[in-house]
PDB file of N, CA, C and O in Angstrom:
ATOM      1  N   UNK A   1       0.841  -1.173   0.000  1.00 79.00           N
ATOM      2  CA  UNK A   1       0.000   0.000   0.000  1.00 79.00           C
ATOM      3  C   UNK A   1       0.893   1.245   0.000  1.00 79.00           C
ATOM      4  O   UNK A   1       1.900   1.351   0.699  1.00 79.00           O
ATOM      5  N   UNK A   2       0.468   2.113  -0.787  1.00 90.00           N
ATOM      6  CA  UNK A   2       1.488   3.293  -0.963  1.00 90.00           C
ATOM      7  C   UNK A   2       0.901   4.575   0.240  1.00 90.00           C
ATOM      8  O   UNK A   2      -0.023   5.330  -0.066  1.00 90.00           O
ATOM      9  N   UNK A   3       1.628   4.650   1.644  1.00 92.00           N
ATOM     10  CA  UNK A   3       1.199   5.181   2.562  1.00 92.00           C
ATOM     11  C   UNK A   3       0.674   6.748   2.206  1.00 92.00           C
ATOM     12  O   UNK A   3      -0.319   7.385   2.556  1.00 92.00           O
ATOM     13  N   UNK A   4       1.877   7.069   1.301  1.00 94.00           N
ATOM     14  CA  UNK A   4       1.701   8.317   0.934  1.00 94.00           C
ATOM     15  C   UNK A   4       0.384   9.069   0.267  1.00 94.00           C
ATOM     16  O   UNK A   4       0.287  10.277   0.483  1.00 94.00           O
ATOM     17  N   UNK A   5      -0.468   8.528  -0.401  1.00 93.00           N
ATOM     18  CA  UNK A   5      -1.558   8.173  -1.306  1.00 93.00           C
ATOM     19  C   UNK A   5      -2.592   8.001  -0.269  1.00 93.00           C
ATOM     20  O   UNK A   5      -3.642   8.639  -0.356  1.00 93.00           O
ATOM     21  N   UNK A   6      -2.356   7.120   0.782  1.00 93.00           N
ATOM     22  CA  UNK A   6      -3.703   6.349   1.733  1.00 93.00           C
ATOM     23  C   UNK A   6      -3.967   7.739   2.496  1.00 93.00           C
ATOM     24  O   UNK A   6      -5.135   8.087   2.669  1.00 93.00           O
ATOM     25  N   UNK A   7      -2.854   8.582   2.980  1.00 93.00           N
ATOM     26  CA  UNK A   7      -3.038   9.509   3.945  1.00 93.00           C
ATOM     27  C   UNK A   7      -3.243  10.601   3.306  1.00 93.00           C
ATOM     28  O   UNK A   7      -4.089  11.333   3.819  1.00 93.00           O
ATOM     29  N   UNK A   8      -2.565  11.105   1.987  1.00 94.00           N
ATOM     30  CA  UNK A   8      -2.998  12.318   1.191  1.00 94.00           C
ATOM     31  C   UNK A   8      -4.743  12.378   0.986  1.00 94.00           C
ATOM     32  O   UNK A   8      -5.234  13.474   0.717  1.00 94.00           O
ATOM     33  N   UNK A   9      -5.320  11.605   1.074  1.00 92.00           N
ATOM     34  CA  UNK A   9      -6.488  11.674   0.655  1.00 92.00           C
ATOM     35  C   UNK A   9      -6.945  12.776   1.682  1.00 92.00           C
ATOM     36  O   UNK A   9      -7.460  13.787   1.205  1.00 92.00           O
ATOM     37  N   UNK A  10      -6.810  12.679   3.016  1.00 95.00           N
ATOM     38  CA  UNK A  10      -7.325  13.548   3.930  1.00 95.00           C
ATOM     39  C   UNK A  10      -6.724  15.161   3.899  1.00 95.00           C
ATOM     40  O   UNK A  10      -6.838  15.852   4.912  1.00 95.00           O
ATOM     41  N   UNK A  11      -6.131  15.658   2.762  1.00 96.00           N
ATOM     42  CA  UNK A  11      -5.828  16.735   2.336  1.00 96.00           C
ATOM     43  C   UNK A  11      -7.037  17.488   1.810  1.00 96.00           C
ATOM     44  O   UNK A  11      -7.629  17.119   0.796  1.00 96.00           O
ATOM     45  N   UNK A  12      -7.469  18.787   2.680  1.00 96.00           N
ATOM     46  CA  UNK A  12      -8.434  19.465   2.348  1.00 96.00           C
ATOM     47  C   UNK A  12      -9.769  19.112   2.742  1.00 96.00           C
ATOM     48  O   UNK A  12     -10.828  19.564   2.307  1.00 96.00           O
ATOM     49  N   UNK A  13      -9.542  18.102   3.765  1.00 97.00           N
ATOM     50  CA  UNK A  13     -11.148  17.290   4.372  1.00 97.00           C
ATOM     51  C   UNK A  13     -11.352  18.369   5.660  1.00 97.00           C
ATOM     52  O   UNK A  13     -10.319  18.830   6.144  1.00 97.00           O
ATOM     53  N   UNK A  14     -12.350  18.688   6.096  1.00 97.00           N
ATOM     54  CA  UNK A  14     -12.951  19.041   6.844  1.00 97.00           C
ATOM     55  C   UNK A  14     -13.731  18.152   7.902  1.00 97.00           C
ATOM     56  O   UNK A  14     -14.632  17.357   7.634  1.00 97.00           O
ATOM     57  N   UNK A  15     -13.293  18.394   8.956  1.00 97.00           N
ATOM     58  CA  UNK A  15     -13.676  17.360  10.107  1.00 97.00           C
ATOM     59  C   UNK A  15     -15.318  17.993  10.663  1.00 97.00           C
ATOM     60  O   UNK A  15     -15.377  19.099  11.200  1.00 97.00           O
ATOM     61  N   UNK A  16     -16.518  17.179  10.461  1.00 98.00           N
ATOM     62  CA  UNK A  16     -17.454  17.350  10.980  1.00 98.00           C
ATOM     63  C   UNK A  16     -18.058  16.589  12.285  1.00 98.00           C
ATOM     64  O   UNK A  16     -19.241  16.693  12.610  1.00 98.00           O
ATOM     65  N   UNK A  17     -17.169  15.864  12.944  1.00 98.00           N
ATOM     66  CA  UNK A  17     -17.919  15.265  14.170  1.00 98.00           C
ATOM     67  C   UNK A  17     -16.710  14.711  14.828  1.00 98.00           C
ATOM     68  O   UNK A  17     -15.813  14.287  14.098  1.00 98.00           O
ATOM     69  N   UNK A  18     -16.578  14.663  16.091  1.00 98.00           N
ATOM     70  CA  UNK A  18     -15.817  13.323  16.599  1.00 98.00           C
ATOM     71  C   UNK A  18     -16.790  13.478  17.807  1.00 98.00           C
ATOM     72  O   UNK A  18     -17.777  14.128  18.152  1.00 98.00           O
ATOM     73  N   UNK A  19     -15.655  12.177  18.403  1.00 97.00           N
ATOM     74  CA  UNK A  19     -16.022  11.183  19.085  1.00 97.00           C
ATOM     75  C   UNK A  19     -15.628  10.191  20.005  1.00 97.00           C
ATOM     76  O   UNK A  19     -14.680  10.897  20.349  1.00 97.00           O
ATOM     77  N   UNK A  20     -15.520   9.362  20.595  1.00 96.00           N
ATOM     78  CA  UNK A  20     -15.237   8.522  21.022  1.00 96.00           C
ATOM     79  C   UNK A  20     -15.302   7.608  21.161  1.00 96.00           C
ATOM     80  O   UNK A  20     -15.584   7.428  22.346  1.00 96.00           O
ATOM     81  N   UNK A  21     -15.164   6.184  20.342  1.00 95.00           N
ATOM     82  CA  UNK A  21     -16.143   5.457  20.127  1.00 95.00           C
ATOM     83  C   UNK A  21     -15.390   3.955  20.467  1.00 95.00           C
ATOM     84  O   UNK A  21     -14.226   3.963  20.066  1.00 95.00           O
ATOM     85  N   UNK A  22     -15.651   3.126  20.888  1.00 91.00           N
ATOM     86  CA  UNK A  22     -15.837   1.752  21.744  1.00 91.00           C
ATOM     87  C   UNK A  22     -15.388   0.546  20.551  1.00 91.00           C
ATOM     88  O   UNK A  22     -16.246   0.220  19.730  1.00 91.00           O
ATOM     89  N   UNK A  23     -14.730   0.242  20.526  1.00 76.00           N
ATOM     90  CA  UNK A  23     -13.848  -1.109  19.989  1.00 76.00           C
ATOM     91  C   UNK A  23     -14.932  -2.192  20.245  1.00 76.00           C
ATOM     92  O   UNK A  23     -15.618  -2.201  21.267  1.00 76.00           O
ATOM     93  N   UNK A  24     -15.019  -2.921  19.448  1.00 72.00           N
ATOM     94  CA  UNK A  24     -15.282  -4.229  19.423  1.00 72.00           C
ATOM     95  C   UNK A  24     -14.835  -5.150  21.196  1.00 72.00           C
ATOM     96  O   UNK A  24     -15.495  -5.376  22.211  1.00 72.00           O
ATOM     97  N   UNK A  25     -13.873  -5.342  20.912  1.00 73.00           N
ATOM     98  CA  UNK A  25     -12.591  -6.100  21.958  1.00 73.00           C
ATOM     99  C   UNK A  25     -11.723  -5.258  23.127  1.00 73.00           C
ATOM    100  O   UNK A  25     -10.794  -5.780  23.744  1.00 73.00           O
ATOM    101  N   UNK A  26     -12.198  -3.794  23.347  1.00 67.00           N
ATOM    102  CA  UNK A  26     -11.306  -3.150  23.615  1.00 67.00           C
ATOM    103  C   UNK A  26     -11.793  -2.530  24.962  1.00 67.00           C
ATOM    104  O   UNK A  26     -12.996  -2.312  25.098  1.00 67.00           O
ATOM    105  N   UNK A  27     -11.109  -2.300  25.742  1.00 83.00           N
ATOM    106  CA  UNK A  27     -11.647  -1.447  26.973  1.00 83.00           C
ATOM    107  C   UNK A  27     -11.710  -0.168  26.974  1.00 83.00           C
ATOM    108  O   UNK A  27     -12.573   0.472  27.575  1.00 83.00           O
ATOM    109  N   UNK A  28     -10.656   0.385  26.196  1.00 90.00           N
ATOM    110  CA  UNK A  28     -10.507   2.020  26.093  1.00 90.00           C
ATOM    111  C   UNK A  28     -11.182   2.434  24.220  1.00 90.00           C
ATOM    112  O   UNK A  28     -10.827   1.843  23.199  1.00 90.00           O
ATOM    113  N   UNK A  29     -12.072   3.455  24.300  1.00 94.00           N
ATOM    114  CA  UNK A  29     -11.864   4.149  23.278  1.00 94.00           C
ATOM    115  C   UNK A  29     -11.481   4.345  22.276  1.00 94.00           C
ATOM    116  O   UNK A  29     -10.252   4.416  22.298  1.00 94.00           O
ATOM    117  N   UNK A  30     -12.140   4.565  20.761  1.00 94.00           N
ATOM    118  CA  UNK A  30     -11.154   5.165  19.822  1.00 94.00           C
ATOM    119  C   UNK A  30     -11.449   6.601  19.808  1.00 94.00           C
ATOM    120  O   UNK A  30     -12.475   7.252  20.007  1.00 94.00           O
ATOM    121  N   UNK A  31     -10.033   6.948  19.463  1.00 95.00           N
ATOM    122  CA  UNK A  31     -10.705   8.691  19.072  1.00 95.00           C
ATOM    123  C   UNK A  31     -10.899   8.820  17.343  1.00 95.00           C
ATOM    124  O   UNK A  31     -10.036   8.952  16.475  1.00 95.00           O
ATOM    125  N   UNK A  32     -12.220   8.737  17.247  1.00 96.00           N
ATOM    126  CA  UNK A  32     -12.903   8.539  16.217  1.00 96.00           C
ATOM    127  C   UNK A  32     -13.369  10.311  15.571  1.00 96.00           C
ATOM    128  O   UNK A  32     -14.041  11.100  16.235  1.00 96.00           O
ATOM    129  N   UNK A  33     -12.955  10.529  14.529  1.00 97.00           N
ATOM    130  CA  UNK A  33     -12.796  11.648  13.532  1.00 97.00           C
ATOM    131  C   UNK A  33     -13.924  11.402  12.313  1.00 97.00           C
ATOM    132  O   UNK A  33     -13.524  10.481  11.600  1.00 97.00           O
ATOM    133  N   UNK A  34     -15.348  11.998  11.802  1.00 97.00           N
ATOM    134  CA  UNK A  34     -15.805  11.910  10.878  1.00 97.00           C
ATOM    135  C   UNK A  34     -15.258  13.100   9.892  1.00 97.00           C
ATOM    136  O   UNK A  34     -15.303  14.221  10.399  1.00 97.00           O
ATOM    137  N   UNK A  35     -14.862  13.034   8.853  1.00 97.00           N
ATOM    138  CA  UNK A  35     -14.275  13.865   7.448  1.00 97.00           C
ATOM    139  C   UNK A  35     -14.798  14.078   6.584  1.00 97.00           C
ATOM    140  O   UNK A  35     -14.922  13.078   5.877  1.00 97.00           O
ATOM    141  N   UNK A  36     -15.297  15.075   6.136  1.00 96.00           N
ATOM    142  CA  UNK A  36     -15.689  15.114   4.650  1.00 96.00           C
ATOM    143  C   UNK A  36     -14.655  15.712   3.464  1.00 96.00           C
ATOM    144  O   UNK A  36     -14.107  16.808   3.585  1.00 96.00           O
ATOM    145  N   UNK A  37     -14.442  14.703   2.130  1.00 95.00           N
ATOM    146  CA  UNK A  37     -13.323  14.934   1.988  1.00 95.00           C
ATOM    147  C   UNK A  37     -13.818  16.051   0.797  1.00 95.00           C
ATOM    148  O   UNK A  37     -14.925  16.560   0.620  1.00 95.00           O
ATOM    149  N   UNK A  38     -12.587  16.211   0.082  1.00 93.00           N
ATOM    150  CA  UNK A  38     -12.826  17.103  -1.301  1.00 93.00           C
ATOM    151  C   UNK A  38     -14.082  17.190  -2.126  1.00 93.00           C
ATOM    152  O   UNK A  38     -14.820  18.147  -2.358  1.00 93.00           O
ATOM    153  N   UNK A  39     -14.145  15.403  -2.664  1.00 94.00           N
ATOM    154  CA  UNK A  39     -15.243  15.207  -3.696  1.00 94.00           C
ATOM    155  C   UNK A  39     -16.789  15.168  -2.400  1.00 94.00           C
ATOM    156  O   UNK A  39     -17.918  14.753  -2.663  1.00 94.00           O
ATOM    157  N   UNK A  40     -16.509  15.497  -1.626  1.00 95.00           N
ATOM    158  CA  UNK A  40     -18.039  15.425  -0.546  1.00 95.00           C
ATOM    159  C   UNK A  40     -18.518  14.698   0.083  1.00 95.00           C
ATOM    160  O   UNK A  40     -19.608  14.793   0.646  1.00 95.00           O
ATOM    161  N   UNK A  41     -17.260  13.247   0.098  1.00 95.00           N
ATOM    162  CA  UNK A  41     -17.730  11.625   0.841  1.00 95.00           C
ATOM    163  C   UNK A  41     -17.563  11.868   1.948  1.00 95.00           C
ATOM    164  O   UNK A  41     -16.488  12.440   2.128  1.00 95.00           O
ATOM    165  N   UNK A  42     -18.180  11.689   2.896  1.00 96.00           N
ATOM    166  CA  UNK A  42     -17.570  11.400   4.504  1.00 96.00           C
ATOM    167  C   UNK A  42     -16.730  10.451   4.861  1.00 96.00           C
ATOM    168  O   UNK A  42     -16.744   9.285   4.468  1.00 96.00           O
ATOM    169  N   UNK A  43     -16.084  10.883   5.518  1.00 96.00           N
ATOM    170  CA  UNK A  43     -14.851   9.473   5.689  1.00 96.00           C
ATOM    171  C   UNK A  43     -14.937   8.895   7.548  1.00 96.00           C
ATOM    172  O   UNK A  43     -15.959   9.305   8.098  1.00 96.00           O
ATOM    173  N   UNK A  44     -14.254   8.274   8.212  1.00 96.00           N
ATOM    174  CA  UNK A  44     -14.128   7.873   8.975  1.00 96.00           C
ATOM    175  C   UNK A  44     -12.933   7.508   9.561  1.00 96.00           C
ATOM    176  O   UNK A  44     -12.503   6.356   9.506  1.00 96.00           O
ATOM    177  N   UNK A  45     -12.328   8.489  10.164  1.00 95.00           N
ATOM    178  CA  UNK A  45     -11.131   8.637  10.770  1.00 95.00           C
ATOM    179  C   UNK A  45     -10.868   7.984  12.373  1.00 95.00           C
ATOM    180  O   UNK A  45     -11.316   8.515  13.389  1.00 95.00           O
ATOM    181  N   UNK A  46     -10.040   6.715  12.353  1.00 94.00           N
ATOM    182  CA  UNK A  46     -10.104   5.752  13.459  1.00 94.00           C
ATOM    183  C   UNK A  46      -8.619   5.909  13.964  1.00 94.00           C
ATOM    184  O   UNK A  46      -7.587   5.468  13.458  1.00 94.00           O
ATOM    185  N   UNK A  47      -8.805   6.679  15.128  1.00 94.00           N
ATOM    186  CA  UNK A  47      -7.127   6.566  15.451  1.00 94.00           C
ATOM    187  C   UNK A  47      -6.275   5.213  16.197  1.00 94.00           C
ATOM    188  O   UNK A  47      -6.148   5.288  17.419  1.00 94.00           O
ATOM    189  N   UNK A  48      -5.999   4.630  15.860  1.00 92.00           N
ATOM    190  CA  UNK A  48      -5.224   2.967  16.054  1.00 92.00           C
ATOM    191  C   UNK A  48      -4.103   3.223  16.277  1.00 92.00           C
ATOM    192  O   UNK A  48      -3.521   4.135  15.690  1.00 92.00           O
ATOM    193  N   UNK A  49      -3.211   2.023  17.724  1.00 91.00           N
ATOM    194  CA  UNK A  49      -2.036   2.160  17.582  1.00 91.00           C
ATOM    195  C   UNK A  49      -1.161   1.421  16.571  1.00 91.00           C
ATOM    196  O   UNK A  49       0.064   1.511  16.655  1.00 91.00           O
ATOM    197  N   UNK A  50      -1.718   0.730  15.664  1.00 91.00           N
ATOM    198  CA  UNK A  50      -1.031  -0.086  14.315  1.00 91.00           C
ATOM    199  C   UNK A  50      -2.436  -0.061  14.149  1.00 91.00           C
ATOM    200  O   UNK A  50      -3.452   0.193  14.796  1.00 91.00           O
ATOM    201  N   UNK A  51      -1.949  -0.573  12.579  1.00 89.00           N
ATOM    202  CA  UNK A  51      -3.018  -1.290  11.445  1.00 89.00           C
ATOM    203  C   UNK A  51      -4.042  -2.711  11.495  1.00 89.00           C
ATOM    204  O   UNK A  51      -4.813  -3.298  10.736  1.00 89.00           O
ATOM    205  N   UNK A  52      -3.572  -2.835  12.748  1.00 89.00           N
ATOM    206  CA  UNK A  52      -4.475  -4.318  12.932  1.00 89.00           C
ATOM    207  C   UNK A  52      -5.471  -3.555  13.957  1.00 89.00           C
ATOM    208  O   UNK A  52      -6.150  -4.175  14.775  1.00 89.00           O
ATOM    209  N   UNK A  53      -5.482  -2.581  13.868  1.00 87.00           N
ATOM    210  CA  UNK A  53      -6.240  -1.944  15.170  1.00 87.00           C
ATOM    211  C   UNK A  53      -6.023  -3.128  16.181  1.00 87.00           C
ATOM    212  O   UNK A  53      -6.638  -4.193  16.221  1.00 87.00           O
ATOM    213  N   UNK A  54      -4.976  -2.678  17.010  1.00 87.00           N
ATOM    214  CA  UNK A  54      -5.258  -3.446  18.029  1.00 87.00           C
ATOM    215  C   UNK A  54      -4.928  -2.418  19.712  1.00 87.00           C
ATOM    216  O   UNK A  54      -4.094  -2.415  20.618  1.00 87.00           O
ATOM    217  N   UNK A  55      -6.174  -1.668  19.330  1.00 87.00           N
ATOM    218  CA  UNK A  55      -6.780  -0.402  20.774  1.00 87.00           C
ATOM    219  C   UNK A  55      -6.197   0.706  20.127  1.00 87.00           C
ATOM    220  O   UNK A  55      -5.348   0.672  19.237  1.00 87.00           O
ATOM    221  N   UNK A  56      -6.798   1.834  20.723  1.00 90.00           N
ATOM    222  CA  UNK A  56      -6.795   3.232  20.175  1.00 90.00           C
ATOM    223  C   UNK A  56      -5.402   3.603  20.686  1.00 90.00           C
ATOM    224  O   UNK A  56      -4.710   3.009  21.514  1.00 90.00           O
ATOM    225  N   UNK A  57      -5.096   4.962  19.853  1.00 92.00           N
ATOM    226  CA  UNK A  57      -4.251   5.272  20.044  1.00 92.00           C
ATOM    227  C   UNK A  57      -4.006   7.251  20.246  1.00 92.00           C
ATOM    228  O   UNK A  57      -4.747   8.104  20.733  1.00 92.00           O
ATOM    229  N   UNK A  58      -2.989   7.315  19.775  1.00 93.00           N
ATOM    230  CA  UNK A  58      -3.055   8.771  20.668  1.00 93.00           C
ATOM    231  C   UNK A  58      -2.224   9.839  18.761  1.00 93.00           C
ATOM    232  O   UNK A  58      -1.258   9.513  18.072  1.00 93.00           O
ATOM    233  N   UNK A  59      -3.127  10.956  18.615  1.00 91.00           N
ATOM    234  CA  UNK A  59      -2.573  11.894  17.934  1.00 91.00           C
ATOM    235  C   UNK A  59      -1.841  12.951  18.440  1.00 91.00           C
ATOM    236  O   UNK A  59      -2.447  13.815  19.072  1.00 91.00           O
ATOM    237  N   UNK A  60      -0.579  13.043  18.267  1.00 90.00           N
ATOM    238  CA  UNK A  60       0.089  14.660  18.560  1.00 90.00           C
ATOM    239  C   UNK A  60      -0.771  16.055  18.029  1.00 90.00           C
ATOM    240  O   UNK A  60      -0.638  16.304  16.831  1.00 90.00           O
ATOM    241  N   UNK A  61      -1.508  16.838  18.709  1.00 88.00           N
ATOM    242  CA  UNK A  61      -2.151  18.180  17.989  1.00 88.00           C
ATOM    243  C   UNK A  61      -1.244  19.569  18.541  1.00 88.00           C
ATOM    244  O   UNK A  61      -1.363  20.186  19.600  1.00 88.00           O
ATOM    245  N   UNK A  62      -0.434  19.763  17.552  1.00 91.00           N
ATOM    246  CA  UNK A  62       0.441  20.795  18.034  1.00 91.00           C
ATOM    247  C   UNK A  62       0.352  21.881  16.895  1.00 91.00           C
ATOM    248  O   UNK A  62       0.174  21.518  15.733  1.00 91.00           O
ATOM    249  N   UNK A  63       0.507  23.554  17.311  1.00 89.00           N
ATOM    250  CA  UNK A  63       0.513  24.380  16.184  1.00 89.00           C
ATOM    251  C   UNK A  63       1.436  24.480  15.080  1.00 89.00           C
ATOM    252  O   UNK A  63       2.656  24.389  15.214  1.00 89.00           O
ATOM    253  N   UNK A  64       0.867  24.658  14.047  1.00 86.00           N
ATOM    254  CA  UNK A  64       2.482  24.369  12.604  1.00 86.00           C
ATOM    255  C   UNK A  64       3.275  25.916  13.214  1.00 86.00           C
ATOM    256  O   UNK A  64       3.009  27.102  13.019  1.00 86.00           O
ATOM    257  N   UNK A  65       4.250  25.278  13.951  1.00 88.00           N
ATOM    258  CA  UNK A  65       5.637  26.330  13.417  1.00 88.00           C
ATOM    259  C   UNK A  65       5.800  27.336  12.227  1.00 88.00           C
ATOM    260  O   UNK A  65       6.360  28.430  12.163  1.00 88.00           O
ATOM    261  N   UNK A  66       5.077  26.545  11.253  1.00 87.00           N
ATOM    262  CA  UNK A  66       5.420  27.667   9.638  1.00 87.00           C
ATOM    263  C   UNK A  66       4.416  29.143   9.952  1.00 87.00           C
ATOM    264  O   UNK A  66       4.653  30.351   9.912  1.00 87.00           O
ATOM    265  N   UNK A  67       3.326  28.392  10.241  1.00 79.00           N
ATOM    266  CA  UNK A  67       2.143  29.515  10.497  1.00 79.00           C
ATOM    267  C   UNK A  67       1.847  30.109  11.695  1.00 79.00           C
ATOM    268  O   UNK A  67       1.304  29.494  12.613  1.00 79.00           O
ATOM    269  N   UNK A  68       2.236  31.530  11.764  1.00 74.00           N
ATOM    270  CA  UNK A  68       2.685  32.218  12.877  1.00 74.00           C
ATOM    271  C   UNK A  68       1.284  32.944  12.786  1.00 74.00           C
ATOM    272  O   UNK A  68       0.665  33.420  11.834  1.00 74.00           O
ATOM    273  N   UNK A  69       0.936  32.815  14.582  1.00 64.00           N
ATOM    274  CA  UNK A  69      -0.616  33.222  14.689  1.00 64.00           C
ATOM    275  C   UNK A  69      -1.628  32.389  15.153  1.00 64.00           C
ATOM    276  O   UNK A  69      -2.599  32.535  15.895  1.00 64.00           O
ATOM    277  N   UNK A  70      -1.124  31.447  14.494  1.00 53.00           N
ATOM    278  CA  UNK A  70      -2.601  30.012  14.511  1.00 53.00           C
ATOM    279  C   UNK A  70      -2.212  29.232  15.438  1.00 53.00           C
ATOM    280  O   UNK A  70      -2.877  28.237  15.727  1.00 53.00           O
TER     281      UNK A  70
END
């Protein structure tokens, strides 16, 4: 899978909901992100600590350095 490609997609999506939402198997949480992307699909943003989802995991949210202000 070309990572670069899987994750570009979320370029220019707009986040309309999160959440927190309950694993199958899991005791803790996902932090769950709904997206709407460019062409207008909603997506579903599942934060995992690997690809087998195996339990949620944690995003860094820090301000971009480049953009002074925000």
């Amino acid at each position: 899978m070309n990572m670069q490609a899987y994750y570009r997609q979320l370029v220019g999506a707009k986040v309309t909901k999160f959440q927190m939402v309950q694993g199958p198997h899991d005791l803790e949480p996902y932090p769950t992100y709904w997206v709407k992307d460019m062409q207008g699909n909603r997506l579903k943003l599942e934060v995992s600590r690997d690809a087998e989802g195996n339990g949620p995991g944690f995003c860094f949210i820090s301000p971009d350095p480049q953009k002074k202000g925000h």
